[in-house]
PDB file of C-alpha atoms in Angstrom:
ATOM      1  CA  UNK G   1      59.788 -31.066  97.107  1.00 38.00           C
ATOM      2  CA  UNK G   2      58.058 -34.533  96.841  1.00 41.00           C
ATOM      3  CA  UNK G   3      57.817 -36.643  93.908  1.00 42.00           C
ATOM      4  CA  UNK G   4      54.793 -38.299  92.116  1.00 40.00           C
ATOM      5  CA  UNK G   5      54.794 -41.321  89.665  1.00 42.00           C
ATOM      6  CA  UNK G   6      52.740 -41.596  87.404  1.00 43.00           C
ATOM      7  CA  UNK G   7      54.382 -44.140  85.242  1.00 44.00           C
ATOM      8  CA  UNK G   8      52.667 -47.125  86.468  1.00 44.00           C
ATOM      9  CA  UNK G   9      50.378 -49.382  84.265  1.00 46.00           C
ATOM     10  CA  UNK G  10      49.059 -51.527  86.892  1.00 49.00           C
ATOM     11  CA  UNK G  11      45.235 -50.763  87.445  1.00 62.00           C
ATOM     12  CA  UNK G  12      44.582 -53.534  89.664  1.00 76.00           C
ATOM     13  CA  UNK G  13      44.688 -53.477  93.323  1.00 89.00           C
ATOM     14  CA  UNK G  14      46.724 -56.720  94.583  1.00 92.00           C
ATOM     15  CA  UNK G  15      46.233 -58.504  97.715  1.00 93.00           C
ATOM     16  CA  UNK G  16      49.471 -59.891  99.058  1.00 94.00           C
ATOM     17  CA  UNK G  17      49.373 -62.527 101.122  1.00 95.00           C
ATOM     18  CA  UNK G  18      53.156 -64.053 101.160  1.00 94.00           C
ATOM     19  CA  UNK G  19      52.738 -63.495 105.175  1.00 93.00           C
ATOM     20  CA  UNK G  20      49.507 -64.989 106.157  1.00 93.00           C
ATOM     21  CA  UNK G  21      49.402 -67.769 108.123  1.00 90.00           C
ATOM     22  CA  UNK G  22      45.824 -69.031 109.042  1.00 90.00           C
ATOM     23  CA  UNK G  23      43.154 -69.938 106.779  1.00 92.00           C
ATOM     24  CA  UNK G  24      45.061 -69.365 103.620  1.00 91.00           C
ATOM     25  CA  UNK G  25      42.525 -70.749 101.263  1.00 94.00           C
ATOM     26  CA  UNK G  26      39.640 -68.390 102.459  1.00 96.00           C
ATOM     27  CA  UNK G  27      41.928 -65.488 102.215  1.00 96.00           C
ATOM     28  CA  UNK G  28      42.858 -66.667  98.366  1.00 96.00           C
ATOM     29  CA  UNK G  29      38.949 -66.375  97.952  1.00 97.00           C
ATOM     30  CA  UNK G  30      39.155 -62.902  99.919  1.00 97.00           C
ATOM     31  CA  UNK G  31      41.688 -62.098  97.582  1.00 96.00           C
ATOM     32  CA  UNK G  32      40.118 -63.166  94.625  1.00 96.00           C
ATOM     33  CA  UNK G  33      36.836 -61.229  95.373  1.00 96.00           C
ATOM     34  CA  UNK G  34      38.817 -58.191  95.893  1.00 96.00           C
ATOM     35  CA  UNK G  35      41.066 -57.813  93.143  1.00 94.00           C
ATOM     36  CA  UNK G  36      38.122 -58.083  90.505  1.00 93.00           C
ATOM     37  CA  UNK G  37      36.511 -55.124  92.578  1.00 94.00           C
ATOM     38  CA  UNK G  38      39.667 -52.874  92.291  1.00 93.00           C
ATOM     39  CA  UNK G  39      40.104 -52.510  88.859  1.00 84.00           C
ATOM     40  CA  UNK G  40      41.437 -49.429  88.459  1.00 85.00           C
ATOM     41  CA  UNK G  41      42.989 -48.734  91.834  1.00 89.00           C
ATOM     42  CA  UNK G  42      46.959 -49.445  91.556  1.00 91.00           C
ATOM     43  CA  UNK G  43      47.477 -50.134  95.006  1.00 93.00           C
ATOM     44  CA  UNK G  44      49.591 -53.449  96.893  1.00 93.00           C
ATOM     45  CA  UNK G  45      47.668 -54.272 100.259  1.00 95.00           C
ATOM     46  CA  UNK G  46      49.783 -56.383 102.386  1.00 96.00           C
ATOM     47  CA  UNK G  47      48.370 -58.555 104.981  1.00 96.00           C
ATOM     48  CA  UNK G  48      49.731 -60.164 108.390  1.00 95.00           C
ATOM     49  CA  UNK G  49      47.895 -62.057 110.955  1.00 92.00           C
ATOM     50  CA  UNK G  50      50.171 -62.602 113.347  1.00 85.00           C
ATOM     51  CA  UNK G  51      49.092 -62.377 117.238  1.00 77.00           C
ATOM     52  CA  UNK G  52      45.426 -62.823 116.297  1.00 88.00           C
ATOM     53  CA  UNK G  53      45.334 -59.365 114.974  1.00 94.00           C
ATOM     54  CA  UNK G  54      45.504 -58.577 111.229  1.00 96.00           C
ATOM     55  CA  UNK G  55      48.090 -56.037 110.016  1.00 96.00           C
ATOM     56  CA  UNK G  56      47.261 -53.772 106.691  1.00 97.00           C
ATOM     57  CA  UNK G  57      50.019 -52.142 104.940  1.00 95.00           C
ATOM     58  CA  UNK G  58      49.058 -50.468 101.647  1.00 95.00           C
ATOM     59  CA  UNK G  59      51.461 -49.429  99.054  1.00 93.00           C
ATOM     60  CA  UNK G  60      50.006 -46.539  96.110  1.00 91.00           C
ATOM     61  CA  UNK G  61      51.572 -47.067  93.125  1.00 86.00           C
ATOM     62  CA  UNK G  62      51.597 -43.548  92.356  1.00 75.00           C
ATOM     63  CA  UNK G  63      53.686 -42.651  95.096  1.00 74.00           C
ATOM     64  CA  UNK G  64      57.393 -44.342  95.764  1.00 75.00           C
ATOM     65  CA  UNK G  65      57.659 -43.110  99.256  1.00 77.00           C
ATOM     66  CA  UNK G  66      53.935 -43.632 100.841  1.00 83.00           C
ATOM     67  CA  UNK G  67      53.114 -46.367 102.884  1.00 89.00           C
ATOM     68  CA  UNK G  68      49.653 -46.548 104.895  1.00 94.00           C
ATOM     69  CA  UNK G  69      49.587 -49.050 107.772  1.00 95.00           C
ATOM     70  CA  UNK G  70      46.468 -50.002 109.885  1.00 96.00           C
ATOM     71  CA  UNK G  71      46.148 -52.884 112.347  1.00 97.00           C
ATOM     72  CA  UNK G  72      42.734 -54.298 113.532  1.00 97.00           C
ATOM     73  CA  UNK G  73      42.358 -54.874 117.358  1.00 96.00           C
ATOM     74  CA  UNK G  74      42.218 -58.753 118.281  1.00 96.00           C
ATOM     75  CA  UNK G  75      38.235 -57.858 118.765  1.00 96.00           C
ATOM     76  CA  UNK G  76      37.924 -56.376 115.614  1.00 97.00           C
ATOM     77  CA  UNK G  77      40.114 -58.895 113.563  1.00 96.00           C
ATOM     78  CA  UNK G  78      37.924 -61.972 115.175  1.00 96.00           C
ATOM     79  CA  UNK G  79      34.561 -59.893 114.337  1.00 97.00           C
ATOM     80  CA  UNK G  80      35.841 -59.339 110.686  1.00 97.00           C
ATOM     81  CA  UNK G  81      36.388 -63.290 110.399  1.00 96.00           C
ATOM     82  CA  UNK G  82      33.201 -64.307 111.191  1.00 96.00           C
ATOM     83  CA  UNK G  83      31.564 -62.504 108.199  1.00 97.00           C
ATOM     84  CA  UNK G  84      31.613 -63.765 104.812  1.00 98.00           C
ATOM     85  CA  UNK G  85      34.621 -63.441 102.399  1.00 98.00           C
ATOM     86  CA  UNK G  86      32.664 -61.058 100.605  1.00 98.00           C
ATOM     87  CA  UNK G  87      32.113 -58.928 103.490  1.00 98.00           C
ATOM     88  CA  UNK G  88      36.132 -59.071 104.462  1.00 98.00           C
ATOM     89  CA  UNK G  89      36.632 -58.367 101.055  1.00 97.00           C
ATOM     90  CA  UNK G  90      34.563 -54.946 100.772  1.00 98.00           C
ATOM     91  CA  UNK G  91      36.162 -53.571 104.014  1.00 98.00           C
ATOM     92  CA  UNK G  92      39.637 -54.137 102.760  1.00 97.00           C
ATOM     93  CA  UNK G  93      38.336 -52.189  99.505  1.00 97.00           C
ATOM     94  CA  UNK G  94      36.509 -49.600 102.206  1.00 97.00           C
ATOM     95  CA  UNK G  95      39.910 -49.152 103.863  1.00 97.00           C
ATOM     96  CA  UNK G  96      41.690 -49.146 100.274  1.00 96.00           C
ATOM     97  CA  UNK G  97      39.517 -46.174  99.113  1.00 96.00           C
ATOM     98  CA  UNK G  98      40.424 -43.884 102.155  1.00 97.00           C
ATOM     99  CA  UNK G  99      44.193 -44.630 101.825  1.00 96.00           C
ATOM    100  CA  UNK G 100      43.051 -43.530  98.028  1.00 94.00           C
ATOM    101  CA  UNK G 101      41.421 -40.613  99.091  1.00 96.00           C
ATOM    102  CA  UNK G 102      44.322 -39.218 101.667  1.00 95.00           C
ATOM    103  CA  UNK G 103      46.769 -40.206  98.876  1.00 94.00           C
ATOM    104  CA  UNK G 104      44.467 -37.726  96.086  1.00 94.00           C
ATOM    105  CA  UNK G 105      44.546 -35.373  98.668  1.00 96.00           C
ATOM    106  CA  UNK G 106      48.445 -35.382  99.168  1.00 93.00           C
ATOM    107  CA  UNK G 107      48.669 -35.720  95.364  1.00 93.00           C
ATOM    108  CA  UNK G 108      46.743 -32.607  94.790  1.00 96.00           C
ATOM    109  CA  UNK G 109      48.567 -30.817  97.672  1.00 96.00           C
ATOM    110  CA  UNK G 110      52.131 -31.801  95.931  1.00 94.00           C
ATOM    111  CA  UNK G 111      51.142 -30.289  92.612  1.00 96.00           C
ATOM    112  CA  UNK G 112      49.661 -27.207  94.150  1.00 97.00           C
ATOM    113  CA  UNK G 113      53.399 -26.907  96.031  1.00 96.00           C
ATOM    114  CA  UNK G 114      55.091 -27.643  92.880  1.00 95.00           C
ATOM    115  CA  UNK G 115      53.307 -24.828  90.795  1.00 96.00           C
ATOM    116  CA  UNK G 116      53.921 -22.375  93.709  1.00 95.00           C
ATOM    117  CA  UNK G 117      57.722 -23.676  93.889  1.00 95.00           C
ATOM    118  CA  UNK G 118      58.261 -23.052  89.614  1.00 96.00           C
ATOM    119  CA  UNK G 119      57.016 -19.589  90.385  1.00 94.00           C
ATOM    120  CA  UNK G 120      58.662 -18.609  93.494  1.00 95.00           C
ATOM    121  CA  UNK G 121      60.847 -15.800  92.089  1.00 95.00           C
ATOM    122  CA  UNK G 122      61.887 -14.642  95.240  1.00 95.00           C
ATOM    123  CA  UNK G 123      62.547 -18.031  97.259  1.00 92.00           C
ATOM    124  CA  UNK G 124      60.220 -17.331  99.909  1.00 95.00           C
ATOM    125  CA  UNK G 125      57.954 -20.419  99.535  1.00 96.00           C
ATOM    126  CA  UNK G 126      60.635 -22.855 101.611  1.00 94.00           C
ATOM    127  CA  UNK G 127      62.036 -19.934 104.148  1.00 93.00           C
ATOM    128  CA  UNK G 128      61.554 -20.048 107.270  1.00 93.00           C
ATOM    129  CA  UNK G 129      59.039 -17.232 107.767  1.00 88.00           C
ATOM    130  CA  UNK G 130      57.757 -17.689 111.131  1.00 93.00           C
ATOM    131  CA  UNK G 131      58.984 -17.455 115.002  1.00 93.00           C
ATOM    132  CA  UNK G 132      59.102 -21.421 115.044  1.00 94.00           C
ATOM    133  CA  UNK G 133      61.030 -22.096 111.659  1.00 94.00           C
ATOM    134  CA  UNK G 134      57.951 -22.794 109.493  1.00 95.00           C
ATOM    135  CA  UNK G 135      58.235 -21.773 106.095  1.00 96.00           C
ATOM    136  CA  UNK G 136      55.081 -21.287 103.918  1.00 95.00           C
ATOM    137  CA  UNK G 137      55.173 -24.443 102.293  1.00 96.00           C
ATOM    138  CA  UNK G 138      55.028 -25.754 105.894  1.00 96.00           C
ATOM    139  CA  UNK G 139      52.281 -23.932 106.434  1.00 96.00           C
ATOM    140  CA  UNK G 140      50.661 -25.348 103.797  1.00 96.00           C
ATOM    141  CA  UNK G 141      51.348 -29.319 103.647  1.00 96.00           C
ATOM    142  CA  UNK G 142      50.884 -29.612 107.577  1.00 96.00           C
ATOM    143  CA  UNK G 143      47.611 -28.884 107.143  1.00 97.00           C
ATOM    144  CA  UNK G 144      47.168 -30.846 104.397  1.00 97.00           C
ATOM    145  CA  UNK G 145      48.392 -33.913 106.596  1.00 96.00           C
ATOM    146  CA  UNK G 146      46.031 -32.586 109.560  1.00 97.00           C
ATOM    147  CA  UNK G 147      43.073 -33.022 106.986  1.00 97.00           C
ATOM    148  CA  UNK G 148      43.855 -36.048 105.938  1.00 97.00           C
ATOM    149  CA  UNK G 149      43.948 -37.688 109.213  1.00 96.00           C
ATOM    150  CA  UNK G 150      40.730 -35.932 110.323  1.00 97.00           C
ATOM    151  CA  UNK G 151      39.402 -37.507 106.840  1.00 97.00           C
ATOM    152  CA  UNK G 152      40.472 -40.833 107.650  1.00 97.00           C
ATOM    153  CA  UNK G 153      38.846 -40.954 111.483  1.00 97.00           C
ATOM    154  CA  UNK G 154      35.350 -39.190 109.626  1.00 98.00           C
ATOM    155  CA  UNK G 155      35.544 -42.111 107.842  1.00 98.00           C
ATOM    156  CA  UNK G 156      36.038 -44.930 110.292  1.00 98.00           C
ATOM    157  CA  UNK G 157      34.714 -43.550 113.524  1.00 97.00           C
ATOM    158  CA  UNK G 158      31.203 -45.374 112.864  1.00 97.00           C
ATOM    159  CA  UNK G 159      32.308 -48.415 111.645  1.00 97.00           C
ATOM    160  CA  UNK G 160      32.453 -51.417 113.868  1.00 96.00           C
ATOM    161  CA  UNK G 161      35.700 -53.366 112.722  1.00 97.00           C
ATOM    162  CA  UNK G 162      38.025 -50.187 111.622  1.00 97.00           C
ATOM    163  CA  UNK G 163      36.722 -47.375 114.441  1.00 96.00           C
ATOM    164  CA  UNK G 164      39.884 -48.743 117.075  1.00 95.00           C
ATOM    165  CA  UNK G 165      42.315 -49.593 114.171  1.00 97.00           C
ATOM    166  CA  UNK G 166      45.442 -48.469 115.039  1.00 96.00           C
ATOM    167  CA  UNK G 167      46.751 -46.118 111.640  1.00 96.00           C
ATOM    168  CA  UNK G 168      50.417 -44.821 111.098  1.00 90.00           C
ATOM    169  CA  UNK G 169      49.684 -41.160 109.172  1.00 75.00           C
TER     170      UNK G 169
END
């Protein structure tokens, strides 16, 4: 079963700029705005700016084994950098909220599956019940992952900066 770690007491998202090379002072200002507006979101967003593209990695503090990844196209990175620091921060917050929503969905599914596992008197939850080898657990959890991807697509499809980004789901 997957584990959820709820012992962390840090309630502020952190913008890690250690791998950012260009416009460091500007990014420091964006980080300040971002961190002020994400007081109750325990994540670390790590940015890299190699190859004129912005790579964004998000690490939730509730899950030990989850990482989100988003790479903006060169055009989207350029468009983002042409906006104000406030708007850059707002875009990062939007991305953070999308990842947080996905993680909330994952957490709900894991909690549900863990409850089923506790009551799985006959061991049928993880037994390969279907011709393709899937278990009931698989038939519940895999569609949840599909839902998370569909939610992310719905949240970004009309966004001029995020719509063409590459995500690792």
